[in-house]
Each structure stands twice: as C-alpha cells, then as structure tokens.
CSV table of C-alpha atoms in Angstrom, one decimal:
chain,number,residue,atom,x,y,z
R,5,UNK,CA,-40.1,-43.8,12.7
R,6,UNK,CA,-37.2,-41.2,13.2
R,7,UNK,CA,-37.8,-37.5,12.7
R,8,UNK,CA,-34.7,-35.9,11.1
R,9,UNK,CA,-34.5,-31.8,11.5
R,10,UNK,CA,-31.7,-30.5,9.2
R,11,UNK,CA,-30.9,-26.9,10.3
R,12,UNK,CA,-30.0,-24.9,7.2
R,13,UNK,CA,-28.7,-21.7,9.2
R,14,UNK,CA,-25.6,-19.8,8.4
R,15,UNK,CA,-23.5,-18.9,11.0
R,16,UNK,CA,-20.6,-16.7,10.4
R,17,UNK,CA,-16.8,-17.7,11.4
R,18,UNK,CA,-15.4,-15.6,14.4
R,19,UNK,CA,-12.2,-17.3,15.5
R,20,UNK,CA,-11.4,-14.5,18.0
R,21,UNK,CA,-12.9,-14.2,20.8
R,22,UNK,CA,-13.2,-11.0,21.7
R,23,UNK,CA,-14.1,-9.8,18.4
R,24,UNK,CA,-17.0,-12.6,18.7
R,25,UNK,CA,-17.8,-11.0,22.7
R,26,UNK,CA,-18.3,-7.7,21.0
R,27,UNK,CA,-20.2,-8.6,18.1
R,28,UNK,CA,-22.3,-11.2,20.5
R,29,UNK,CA,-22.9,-8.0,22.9
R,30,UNK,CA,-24.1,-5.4,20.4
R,31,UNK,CA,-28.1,-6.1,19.9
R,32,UNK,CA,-28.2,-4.2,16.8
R,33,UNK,CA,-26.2,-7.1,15.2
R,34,UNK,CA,-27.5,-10.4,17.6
R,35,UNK,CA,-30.9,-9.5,17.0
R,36,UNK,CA,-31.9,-12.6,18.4
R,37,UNK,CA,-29.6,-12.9,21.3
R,38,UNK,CA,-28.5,-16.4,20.6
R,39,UNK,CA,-24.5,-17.0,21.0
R,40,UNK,CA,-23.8,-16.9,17.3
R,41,UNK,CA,-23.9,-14.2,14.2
R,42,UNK,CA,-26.0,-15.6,12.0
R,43,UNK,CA,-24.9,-14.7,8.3
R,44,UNK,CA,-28.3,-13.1,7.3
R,45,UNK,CA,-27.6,-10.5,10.7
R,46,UNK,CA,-24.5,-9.7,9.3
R,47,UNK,CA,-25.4,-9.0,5.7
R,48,UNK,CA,-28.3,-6.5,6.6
R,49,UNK,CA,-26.2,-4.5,9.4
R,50,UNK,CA,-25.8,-1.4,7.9
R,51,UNK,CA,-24.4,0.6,10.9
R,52,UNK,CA,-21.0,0.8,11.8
R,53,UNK,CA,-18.5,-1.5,14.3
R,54,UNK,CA,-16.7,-0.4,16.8
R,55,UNK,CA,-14.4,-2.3,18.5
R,56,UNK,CA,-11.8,-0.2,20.0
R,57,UNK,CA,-9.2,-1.4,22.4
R,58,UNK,CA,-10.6,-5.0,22.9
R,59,UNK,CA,-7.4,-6.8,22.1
R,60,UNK,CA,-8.5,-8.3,18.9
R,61,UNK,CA,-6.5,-9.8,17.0
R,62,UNK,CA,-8.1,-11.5,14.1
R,63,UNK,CA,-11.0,-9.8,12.4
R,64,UNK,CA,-12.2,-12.7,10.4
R,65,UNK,CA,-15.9,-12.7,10.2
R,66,UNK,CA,-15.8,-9.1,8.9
R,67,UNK,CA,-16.1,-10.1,5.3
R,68,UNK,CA,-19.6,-11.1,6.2
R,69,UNK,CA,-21.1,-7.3,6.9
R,70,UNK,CA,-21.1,-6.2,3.3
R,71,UNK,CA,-23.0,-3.3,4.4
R,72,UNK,CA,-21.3,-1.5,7.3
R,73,UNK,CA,-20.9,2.3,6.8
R,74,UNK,CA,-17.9,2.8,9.1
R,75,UNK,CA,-15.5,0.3,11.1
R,76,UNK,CA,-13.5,1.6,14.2
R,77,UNK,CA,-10.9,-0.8,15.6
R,78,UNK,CA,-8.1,1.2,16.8
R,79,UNK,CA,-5.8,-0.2,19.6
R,80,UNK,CA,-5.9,-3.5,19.1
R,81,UNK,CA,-3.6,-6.1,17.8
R,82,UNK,CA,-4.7,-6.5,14.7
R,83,UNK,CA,-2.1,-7.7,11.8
R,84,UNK,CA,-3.8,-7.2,8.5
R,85,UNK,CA,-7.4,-6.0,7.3
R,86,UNK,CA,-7.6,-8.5,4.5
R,87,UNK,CA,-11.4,-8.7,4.7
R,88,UNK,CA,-11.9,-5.0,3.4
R,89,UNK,CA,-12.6,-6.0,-0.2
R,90,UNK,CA,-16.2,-7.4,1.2
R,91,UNK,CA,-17.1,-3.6,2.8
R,92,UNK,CA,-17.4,-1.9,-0.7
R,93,UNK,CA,-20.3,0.3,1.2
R,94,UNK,CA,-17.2,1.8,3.9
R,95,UNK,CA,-17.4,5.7,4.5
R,96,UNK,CA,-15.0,6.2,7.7
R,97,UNK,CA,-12.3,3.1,8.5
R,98,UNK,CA,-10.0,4.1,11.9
R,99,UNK,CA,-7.6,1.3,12.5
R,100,UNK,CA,-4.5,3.1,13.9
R,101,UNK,CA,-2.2,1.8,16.4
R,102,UNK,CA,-2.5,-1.8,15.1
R,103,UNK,CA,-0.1,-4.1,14.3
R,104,UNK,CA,-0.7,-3.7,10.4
R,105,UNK,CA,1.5,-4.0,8.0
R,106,UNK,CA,-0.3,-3.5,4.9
R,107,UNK,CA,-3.7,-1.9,4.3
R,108,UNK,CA,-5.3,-2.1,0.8
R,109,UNK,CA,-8.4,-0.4,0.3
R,110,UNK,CA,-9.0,-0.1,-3.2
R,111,UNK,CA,-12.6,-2.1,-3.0
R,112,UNK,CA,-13.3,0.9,-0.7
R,113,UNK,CA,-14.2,3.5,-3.2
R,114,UNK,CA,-17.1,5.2,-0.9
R,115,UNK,CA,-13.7,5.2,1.7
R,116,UNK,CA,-14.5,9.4,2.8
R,117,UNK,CA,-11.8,9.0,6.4
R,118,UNK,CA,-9.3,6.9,6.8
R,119,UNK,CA,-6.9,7.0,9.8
R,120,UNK,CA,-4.2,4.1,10.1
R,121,UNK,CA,-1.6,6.0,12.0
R,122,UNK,CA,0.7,4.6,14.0
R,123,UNK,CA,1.2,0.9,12.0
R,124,UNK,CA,4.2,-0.3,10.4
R,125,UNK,CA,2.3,-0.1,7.3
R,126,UNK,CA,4.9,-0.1,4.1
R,127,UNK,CA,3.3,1.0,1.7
R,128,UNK,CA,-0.2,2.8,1.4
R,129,UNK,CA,-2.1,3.7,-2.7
R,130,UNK,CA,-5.2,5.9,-2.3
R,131,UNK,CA,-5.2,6.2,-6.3
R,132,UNK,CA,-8.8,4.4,-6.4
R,133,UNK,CA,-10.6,6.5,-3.4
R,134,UNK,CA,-11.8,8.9,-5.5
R,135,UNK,CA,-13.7,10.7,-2.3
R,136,UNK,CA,-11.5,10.4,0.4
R,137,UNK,CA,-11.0,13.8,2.3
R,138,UNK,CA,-9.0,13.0,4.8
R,139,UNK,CA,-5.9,11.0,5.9
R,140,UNK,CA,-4.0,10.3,8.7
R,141,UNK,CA,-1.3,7.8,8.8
R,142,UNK,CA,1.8,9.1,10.7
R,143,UNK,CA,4.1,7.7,12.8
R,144,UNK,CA,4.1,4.8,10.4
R,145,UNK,CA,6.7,2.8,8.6
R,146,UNK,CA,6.1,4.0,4.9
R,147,UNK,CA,8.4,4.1,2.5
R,148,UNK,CA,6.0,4.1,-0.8
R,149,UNK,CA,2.7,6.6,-0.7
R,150,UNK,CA,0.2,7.7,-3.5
R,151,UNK,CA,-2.0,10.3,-3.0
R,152,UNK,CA,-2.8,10.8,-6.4
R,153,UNK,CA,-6.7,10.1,-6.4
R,154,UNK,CA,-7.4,13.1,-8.7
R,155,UNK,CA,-9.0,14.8,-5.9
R,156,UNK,CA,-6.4,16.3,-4.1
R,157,UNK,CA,-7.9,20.3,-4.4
R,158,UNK,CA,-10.5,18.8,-2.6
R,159,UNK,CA,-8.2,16.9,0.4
R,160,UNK,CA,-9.3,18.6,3.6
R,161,UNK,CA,-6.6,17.3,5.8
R,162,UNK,CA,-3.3,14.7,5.8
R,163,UNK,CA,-0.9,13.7,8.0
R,164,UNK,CA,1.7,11.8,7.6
R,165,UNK,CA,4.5,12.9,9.5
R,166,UNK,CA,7.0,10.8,11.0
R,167,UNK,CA,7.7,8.8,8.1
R,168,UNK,CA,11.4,8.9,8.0
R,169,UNK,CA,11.9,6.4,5.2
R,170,UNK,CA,9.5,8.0,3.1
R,171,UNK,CA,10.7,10.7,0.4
R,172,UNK,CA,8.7,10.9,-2.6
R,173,UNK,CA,5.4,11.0,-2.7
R,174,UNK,CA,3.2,10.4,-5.8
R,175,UNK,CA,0.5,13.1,-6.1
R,176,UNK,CA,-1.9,14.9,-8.6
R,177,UNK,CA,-0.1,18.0,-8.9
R,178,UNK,CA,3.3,18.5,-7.6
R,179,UNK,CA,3.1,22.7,-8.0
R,180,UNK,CA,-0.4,22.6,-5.9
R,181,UNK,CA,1.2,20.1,-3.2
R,182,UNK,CA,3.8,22.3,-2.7
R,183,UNK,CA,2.1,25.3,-2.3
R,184,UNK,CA,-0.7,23.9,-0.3
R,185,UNK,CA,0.0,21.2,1.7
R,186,UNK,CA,3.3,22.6,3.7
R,187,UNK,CA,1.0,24.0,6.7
R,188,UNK,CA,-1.4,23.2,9.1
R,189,UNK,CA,-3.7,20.5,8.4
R,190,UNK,CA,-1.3,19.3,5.9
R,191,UNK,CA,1.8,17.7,8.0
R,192,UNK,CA,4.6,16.4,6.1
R,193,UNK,CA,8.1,15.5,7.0
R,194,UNK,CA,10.9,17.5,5.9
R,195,UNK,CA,12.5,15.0,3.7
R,196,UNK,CA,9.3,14.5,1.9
R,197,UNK,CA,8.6,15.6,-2.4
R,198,UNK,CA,5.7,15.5,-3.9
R,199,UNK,CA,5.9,13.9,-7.4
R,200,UNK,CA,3.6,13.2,-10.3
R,201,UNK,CA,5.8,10.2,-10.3
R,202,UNK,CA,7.3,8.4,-8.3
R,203,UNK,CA,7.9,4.9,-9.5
R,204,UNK,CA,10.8,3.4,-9.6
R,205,UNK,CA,13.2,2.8,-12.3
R,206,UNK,CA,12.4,-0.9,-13.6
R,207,UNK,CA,14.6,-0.3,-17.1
R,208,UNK,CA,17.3,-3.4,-16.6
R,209,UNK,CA,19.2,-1.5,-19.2
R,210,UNK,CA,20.3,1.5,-16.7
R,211,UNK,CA,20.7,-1.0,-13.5
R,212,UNK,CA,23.8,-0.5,-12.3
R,213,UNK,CA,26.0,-1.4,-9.2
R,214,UNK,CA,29.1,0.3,-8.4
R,215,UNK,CA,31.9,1.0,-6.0
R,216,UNK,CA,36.2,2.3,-6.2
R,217,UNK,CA,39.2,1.3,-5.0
R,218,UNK,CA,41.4,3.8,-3.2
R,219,UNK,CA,44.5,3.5,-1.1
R,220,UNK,CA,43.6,4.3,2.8
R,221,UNK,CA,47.5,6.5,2.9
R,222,UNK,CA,49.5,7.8,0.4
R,223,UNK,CA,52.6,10.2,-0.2
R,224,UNK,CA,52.6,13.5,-1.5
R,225,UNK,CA,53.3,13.9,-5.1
R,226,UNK,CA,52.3,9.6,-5.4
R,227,UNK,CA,50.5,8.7,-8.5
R,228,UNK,CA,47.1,7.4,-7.2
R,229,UNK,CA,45.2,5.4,-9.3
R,230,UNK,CA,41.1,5.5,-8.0
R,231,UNK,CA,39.7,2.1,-9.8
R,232,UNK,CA,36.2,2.2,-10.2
R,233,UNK,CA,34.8,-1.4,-10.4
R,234,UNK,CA,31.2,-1.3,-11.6
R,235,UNK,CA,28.4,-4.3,-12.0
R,236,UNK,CA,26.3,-2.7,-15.3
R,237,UNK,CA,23.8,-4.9,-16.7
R,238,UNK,CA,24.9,-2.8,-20.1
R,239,UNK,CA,27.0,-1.2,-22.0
R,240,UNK,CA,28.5,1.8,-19.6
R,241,UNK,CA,28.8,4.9,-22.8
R,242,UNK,CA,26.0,6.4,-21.5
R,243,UNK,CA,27.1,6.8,-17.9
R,244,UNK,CA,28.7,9.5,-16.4
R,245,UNK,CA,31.5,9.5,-14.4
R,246,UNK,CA,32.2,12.4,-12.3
R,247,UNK,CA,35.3,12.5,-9.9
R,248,UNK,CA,35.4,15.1,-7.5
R,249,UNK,CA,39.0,14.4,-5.6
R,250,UNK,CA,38.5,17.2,-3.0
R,251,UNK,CA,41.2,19.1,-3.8
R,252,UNK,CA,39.4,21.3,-6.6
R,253,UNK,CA,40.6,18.9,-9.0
R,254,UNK,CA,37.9,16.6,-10.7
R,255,UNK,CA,37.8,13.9,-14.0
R,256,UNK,CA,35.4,12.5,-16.0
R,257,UNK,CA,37.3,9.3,-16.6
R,258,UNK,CA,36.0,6.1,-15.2
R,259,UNK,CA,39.8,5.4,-14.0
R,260,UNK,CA,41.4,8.3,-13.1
R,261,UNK,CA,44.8,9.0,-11.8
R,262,UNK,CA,45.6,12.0,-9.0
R,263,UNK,CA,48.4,13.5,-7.6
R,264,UNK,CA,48.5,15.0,-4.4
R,265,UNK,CA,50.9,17.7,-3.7
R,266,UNK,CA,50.1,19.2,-0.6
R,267,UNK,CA,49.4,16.7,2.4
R,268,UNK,CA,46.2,16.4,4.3
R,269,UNK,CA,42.8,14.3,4.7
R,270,UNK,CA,41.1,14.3,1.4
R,271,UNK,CA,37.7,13.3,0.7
R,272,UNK,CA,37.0,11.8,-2.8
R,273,UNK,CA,33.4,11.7,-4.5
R,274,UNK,CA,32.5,9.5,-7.1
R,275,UNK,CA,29.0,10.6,-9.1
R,276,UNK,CA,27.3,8.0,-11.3
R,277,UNK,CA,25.2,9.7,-13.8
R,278,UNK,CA,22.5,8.4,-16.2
R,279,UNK,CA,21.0,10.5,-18.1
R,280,UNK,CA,17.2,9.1,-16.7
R,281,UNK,CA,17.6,8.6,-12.8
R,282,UNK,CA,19.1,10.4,-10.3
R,283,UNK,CA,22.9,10.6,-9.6
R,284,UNK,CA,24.4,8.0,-7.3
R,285,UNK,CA,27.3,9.3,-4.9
R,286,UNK,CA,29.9,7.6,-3.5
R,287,UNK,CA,32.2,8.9,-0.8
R,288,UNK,CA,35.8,7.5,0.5
C-alpha cells in the first residue's frame, strides 16, 4: 500500500524577489516562518506594508492582502499599481518616485493620503475618494487631473506643482479653488485653472483642423491674398474667422486680401472661433 498526502495549501504568487525577501522577513505576515506567504497570512494582515527603497519592481502578490490599512513603497521601480482594486480597506498609499505611469484608485474609497509624486503619471481622477485629505503628486507628468471628490472644503493639503503640461483642473468649486488653494499648503503651478469642467470637446460637429497660406516677401502696395485652408468635419457658418494682419487692419473673411503700404516685418494672426470651445490662434 502507498500513502498519498495531497497538500491543499495556498500559497500566494510573488514573482519579485525582493518584494518576496521583505514580505518573507516581516513576522507579522510569515507567521510561521516557512519561505512562502501563505494565502490565509495574507488575507488576515490587517497592518500596513512597507517596502521602501528595495528596488521592487513587480508588486504582484499584493492583490492577496485585502486588508492592509496603508501601503508605503516609495523609491522603487515600480511601473503600475494594478493590484489596488483588491485593497478596498487602504487609508494612506505613498508610492512616489516610481516608475508609474498610471495610478487608479477608485476601489480605494477609504483612500485618506495619497502621495505619488514624482511619476510620470498622465493622468490622475480622485472623483470617487470621497475622504481623501491630502495629495501630493508633483513633479509628475500630468496633463488631465480631477479633484472634484465633493470634498474639497475639507482638502487639508495638495501639491501638485511642476506639472507643466497640466492647465485645467476639474474641481468642485472653481470660486473656492481660487480663493483657497493659491497659498501654502495648496501648491499649484502658474499655468494651472480650476474648472467645474474640464473635459474635452468630443462634439465631431465642431472638430476642426486648420492652417493659411501666406507669401514669406512681398512688395509694398502688392495685393496679398492670405488663403486659409481648413479640414472641418462640417459645415464652416458657424466659425469665426478673425484676421488680425498686424498692421491695425483686421477681416472677418475666411479669404481675405491685404495691402501693405508701408514696408516692414508684419506678423499676421489668424483666430478660429466657435461659438462652444476656445479660440484657436495661428501665427505667420
């Protein structure tokens, strides 16, 4: 007779090694020092990780501490957080300087800190983190970011300066932002409005592509014609065309003809207008 022992244990996937080193080294989580997390120590860790500077790469085997209260992995290497929809119990997350490029933490809604700073994170929505307080994520690569998470009287402090491709933000109140957040420990970027919306326009009927046409030299007292040659997905009657031929002369005429008499280096500015976006300007 054979004895057969099947071993039902679940063991939880840690492909990196020095997240597995940490995890292995921390006796609150290996309870029973073996050389494996088993999936039942994970689940009823209710702490918080901290894993700073460790040269992580890969956080797999997160997913599997549904409990965890706070997660500190700064300095690492780090390239996306995917695992953050299994931590709905998060208070505190610090990840900055990372090599994350997006962050989504709307199956955070506990979420109270959050400090990604210094990421080339895109884009970054708070909308669902109905208690965050406080944010920090300058120095960053943004160029889309919603604060509007119908708390903002209550935001203690935000940073996110050193956004330079960032300009409007999407917020709760745009009167309160303004008045509130442009001083210490509110840190914005001079380039930066707050909005109560600032998504962009998605209505194919207003899309619009254009450029003109202009002759480099020209003779005084020539007939110039400036020939404005436009890609509109629709008709163009409800677009503005606003010439501004530097000379104090302007037309509102999509084709327009000029006549310089005095010679000199002229600088001409064509302004697209529709009636819902902002003006496009064009300068030869």
């Amino acid at each position: 007779m054979i004895a057969v022992t099947l071993s039902s244990t679940c063991y939880v996937t840690i492909p990196d090694v020095n997240f597995k080193t940490y995890l292995l080294s921390n006796p609150l989580i290996n309870t029973n020092g073996n050389q494996e997390i088993e999936c039942s120590e994970a689940e009823v860790f209710s702490q918080g990780i901290t894993c700073r500077n460790l040269q992580i790469s890969d956080m797999t085997g997160l997913e599997a501490f549904v409990n965890i209260k706070s997660l500190d992995c700064s300095k690492n290497l780090i390239k996306n957080l995917d695992q953050l929809d299994k931590n709905p119990k998060l208070l505190y997350l610090f990840c900055s300087e990372n090599n994350l490029d997006r962050l989504i933490i709307s199956s955070n809604p506990d979420l109270e800190s959050l400090d990604c700073s210094n990421n080339p994170i895109l884009s970054l929505d708070i909308s669902r983190n109905k208690k965050l307080l406080a944010l920090w994520s300058y120095s960053a690569k943004l160029k889309s970011l919603n604060l509007a998470n119908g708390i903002n009287l209550d935001m203690e402090v935000i940073e996110v300066q050193n956004n330079p491709d960032l300009v409007c933000i999407q917020v709760d109140d745009e009167n309160y932002s303004q008045v509130n957040w442009r001083s210490d420990p509110f840190n914005f970027d001079s380039q930066h409005i707050f909005s109560e919306n600032c998504a962009p326009c998605s209505d194919p009927m207003i899309s619009f592509i254009s450029n003109f046409l202009v002759s480099g030299t020209a003779c005084t007292d020539d007939s110039i014609r400036l020939i404005e040659y436009g890609a509109f997905q629709d008709s163009i009657q409800d677009i503005e065309f606003l010439w501004d031929f530097g000379n104090n002369r302007s037309s509102t005429e999509r084709d327009p003809i000029i006549i310089y008499t005095q010679p000199g280096k002229y600088s001409i500015v064509l302004k697209l207008k529709v009636q819902t976006v902002k003006p496009l300007s064009i300068n030869k």
